[in-house]
Tab-separated table of C-alpha atoms in Angstrom:
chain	number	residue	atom	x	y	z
A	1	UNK	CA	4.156	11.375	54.750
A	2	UNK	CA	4.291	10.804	58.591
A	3	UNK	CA	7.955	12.507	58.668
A	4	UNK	CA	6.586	15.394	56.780
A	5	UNK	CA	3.963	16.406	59.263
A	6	UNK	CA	5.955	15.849	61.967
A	7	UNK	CA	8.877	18.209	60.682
A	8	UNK	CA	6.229	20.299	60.568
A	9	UNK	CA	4.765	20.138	63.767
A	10	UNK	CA	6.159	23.170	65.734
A	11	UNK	CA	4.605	25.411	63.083
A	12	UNK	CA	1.455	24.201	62.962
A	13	UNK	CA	1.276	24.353	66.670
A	14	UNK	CA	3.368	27.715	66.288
A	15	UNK	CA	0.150	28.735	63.819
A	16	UNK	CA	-2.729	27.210	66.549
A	17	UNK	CA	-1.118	29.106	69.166
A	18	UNK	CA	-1.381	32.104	67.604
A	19	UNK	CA	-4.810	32.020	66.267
A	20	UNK	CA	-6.393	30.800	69.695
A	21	UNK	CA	-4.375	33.393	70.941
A	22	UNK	CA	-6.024	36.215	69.103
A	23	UNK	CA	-9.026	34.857	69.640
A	24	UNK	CA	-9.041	34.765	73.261
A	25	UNK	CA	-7.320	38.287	73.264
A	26	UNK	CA	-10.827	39.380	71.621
A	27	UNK	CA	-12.866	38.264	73.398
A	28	UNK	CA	-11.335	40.573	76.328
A	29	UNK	CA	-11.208	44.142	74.246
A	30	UNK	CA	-14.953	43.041	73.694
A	31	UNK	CA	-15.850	42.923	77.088
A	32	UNK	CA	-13.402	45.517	77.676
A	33	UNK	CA	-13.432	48.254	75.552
A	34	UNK	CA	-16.760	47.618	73.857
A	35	UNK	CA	-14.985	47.082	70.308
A	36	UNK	CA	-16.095	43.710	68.211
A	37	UNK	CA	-19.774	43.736	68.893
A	38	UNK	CA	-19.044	44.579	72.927
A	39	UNK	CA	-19.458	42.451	75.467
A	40	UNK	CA	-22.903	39.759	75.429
A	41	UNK	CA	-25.855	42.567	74.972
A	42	UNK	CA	-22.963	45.160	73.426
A	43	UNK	CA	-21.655	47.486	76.072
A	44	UNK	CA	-18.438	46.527	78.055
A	45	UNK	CA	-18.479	45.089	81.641
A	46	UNK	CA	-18.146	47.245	84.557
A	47	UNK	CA	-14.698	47.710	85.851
A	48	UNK	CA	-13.733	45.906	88.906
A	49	UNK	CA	-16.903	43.527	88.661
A	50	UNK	CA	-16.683	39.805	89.922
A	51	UNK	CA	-16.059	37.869	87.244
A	52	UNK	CA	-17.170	39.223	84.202
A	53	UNK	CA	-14.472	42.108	84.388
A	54	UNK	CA	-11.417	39.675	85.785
A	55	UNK	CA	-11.850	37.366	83.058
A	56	UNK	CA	-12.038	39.929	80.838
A	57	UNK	CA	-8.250	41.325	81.715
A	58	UNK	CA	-7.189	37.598	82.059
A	59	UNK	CA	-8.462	36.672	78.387
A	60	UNK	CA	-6.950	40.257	77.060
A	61	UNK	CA	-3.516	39.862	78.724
A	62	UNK	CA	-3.507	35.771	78.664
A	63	UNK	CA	-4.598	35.663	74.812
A	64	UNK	CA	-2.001	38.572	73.782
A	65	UNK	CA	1.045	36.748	75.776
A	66	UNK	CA	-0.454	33.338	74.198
A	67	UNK	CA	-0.267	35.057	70.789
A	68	UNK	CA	2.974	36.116	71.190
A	69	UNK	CA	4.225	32.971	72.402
A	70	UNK	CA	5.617	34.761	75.524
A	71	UNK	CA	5.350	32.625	78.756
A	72	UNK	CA	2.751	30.688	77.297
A	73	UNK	CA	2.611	27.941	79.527
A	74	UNK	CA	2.085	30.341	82.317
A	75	UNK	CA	-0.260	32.218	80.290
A	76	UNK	CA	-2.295	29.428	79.021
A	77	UNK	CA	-2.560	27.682	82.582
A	78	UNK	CA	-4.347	30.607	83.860
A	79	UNK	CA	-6.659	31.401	81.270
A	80	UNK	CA	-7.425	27.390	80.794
A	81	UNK	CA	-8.399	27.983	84.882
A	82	UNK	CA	-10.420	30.874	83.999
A	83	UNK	CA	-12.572	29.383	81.412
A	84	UNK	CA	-12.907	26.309	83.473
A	85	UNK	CA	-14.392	28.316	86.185
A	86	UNK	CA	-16.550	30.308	83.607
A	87	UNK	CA	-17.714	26.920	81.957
A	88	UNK	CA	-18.383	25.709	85.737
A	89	UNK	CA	-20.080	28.376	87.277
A	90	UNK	CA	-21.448	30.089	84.407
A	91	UNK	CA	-23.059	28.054	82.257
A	92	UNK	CA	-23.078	24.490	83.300
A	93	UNK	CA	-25.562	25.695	85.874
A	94	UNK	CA	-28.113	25.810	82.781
A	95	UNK	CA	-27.877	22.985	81.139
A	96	UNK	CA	-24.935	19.582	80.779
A	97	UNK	CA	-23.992	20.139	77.824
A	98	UNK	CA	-21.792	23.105	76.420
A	99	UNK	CA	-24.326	23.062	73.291
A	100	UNK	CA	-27.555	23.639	75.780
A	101	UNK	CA	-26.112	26.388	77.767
A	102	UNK	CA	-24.198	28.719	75.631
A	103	UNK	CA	-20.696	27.512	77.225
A	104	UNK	CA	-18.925	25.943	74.030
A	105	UNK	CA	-16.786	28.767	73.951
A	106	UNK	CA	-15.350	28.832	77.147
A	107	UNK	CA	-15.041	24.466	76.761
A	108	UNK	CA	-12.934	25.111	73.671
A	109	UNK	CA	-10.493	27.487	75.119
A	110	UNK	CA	-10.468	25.889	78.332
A	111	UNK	CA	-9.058	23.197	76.765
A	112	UNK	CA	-7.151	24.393	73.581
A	113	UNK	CA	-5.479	26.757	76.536
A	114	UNK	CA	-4.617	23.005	78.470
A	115	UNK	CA	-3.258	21.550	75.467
A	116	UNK	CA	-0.906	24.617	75.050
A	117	UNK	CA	0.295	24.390	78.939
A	118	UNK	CA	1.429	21.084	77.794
A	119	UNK	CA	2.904	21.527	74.522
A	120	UNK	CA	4.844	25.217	74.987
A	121	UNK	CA	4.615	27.624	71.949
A	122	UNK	CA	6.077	25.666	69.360
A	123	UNK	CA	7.742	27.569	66.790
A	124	UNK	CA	7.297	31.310	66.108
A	125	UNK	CA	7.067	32.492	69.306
A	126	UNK	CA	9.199	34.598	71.457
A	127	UNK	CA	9.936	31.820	74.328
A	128	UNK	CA	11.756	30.127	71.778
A	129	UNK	CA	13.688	33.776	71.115
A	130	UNK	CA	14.614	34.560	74.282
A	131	UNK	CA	15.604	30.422	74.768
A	132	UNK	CA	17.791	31.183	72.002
A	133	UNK	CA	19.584	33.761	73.070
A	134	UNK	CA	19.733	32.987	76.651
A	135	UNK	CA	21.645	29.296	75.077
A	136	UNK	CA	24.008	31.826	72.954
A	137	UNK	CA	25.144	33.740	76.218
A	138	UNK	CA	26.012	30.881	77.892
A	139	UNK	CA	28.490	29.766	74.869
A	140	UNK	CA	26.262	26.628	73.925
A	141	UNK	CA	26.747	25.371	77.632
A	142	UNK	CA	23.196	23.902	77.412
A	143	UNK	CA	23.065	21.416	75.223
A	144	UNK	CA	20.216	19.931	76.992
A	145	UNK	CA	17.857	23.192	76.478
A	146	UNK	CA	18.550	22.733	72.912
A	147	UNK	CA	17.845	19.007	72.492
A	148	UNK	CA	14.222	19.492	73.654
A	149	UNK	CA	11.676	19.107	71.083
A	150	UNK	CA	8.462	21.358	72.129
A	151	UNK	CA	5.708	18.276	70.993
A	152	UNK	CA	6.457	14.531	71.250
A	153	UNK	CA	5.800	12.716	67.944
């Protein structure tokens, strides 16, 4: 059973990836472009405005390239930073505990985001593409890129 889930590991984290991804991605075109119920209130956020309208653009851009599985470690170390400081500044201000002050949302991506800096796309994404091809140019030179396994079991 054990051997099972772990041959099946990348996908599943392939699968998370992309889901948390999406999420995050929508929750920026909310606050962007007013689409999915808008920003908190409906509406979008005015443009340029500290932070409401950076973290917008960061979960937008951040969540797509997370989707995608395109620099996601990059990707998911910023927006895990941005949700941190939204969690932080935001709402933890209100009340301890994410459930008190409206910030479970930005405590779940904060972290699902850290677990993906540490884990890389896993399978079905496009860093694993590009690794691919980038191993294929060099005439299987890099044995060592190819050996790596994306999750530990």
């Amino acid at each position: 059973m054990t051997g099972r889930l772990n041959s099946a590991q990348p996908y599943a984290l392939g699968l998370f990836r992309i889901v948390i991804g999406l999420l995050f991605a929508c929750h920026g075109a909310a606050s962007l472009f007013g689409v999915l119920g808008g920003a908190a209130g409906g509406g979008t956020v005015e443009a340029g405005t500290w932070p409401g309208w950076y973290a917008a653009v960061i979960q937008l851009v951040g969540g797509g390239l997370v989707a995608l599985g395109l620099g996601t470690r990059a990707a998911a170390f910023i927006s895990s930073g941005s949700m941190a400081y939204a969690y932080f500044k935001v709402h933890q201000p209100e009340a301890l505990w994410p459930l008190q002050n409206d910030g479970e949302a930005s405590a779940i991506f904060c972290w699902a985001m850290l677990l993906l800096v540490f884990t890389g796309s896993g399978a079905l994404g496009l860093d694993r593409l590009f690794a691919s091809r980038g191993e294929r140019a060099d005439g299987g030179k890099d044995k060592e890129a190819s050996e790596r396994t994306p999750v530990a079991a």
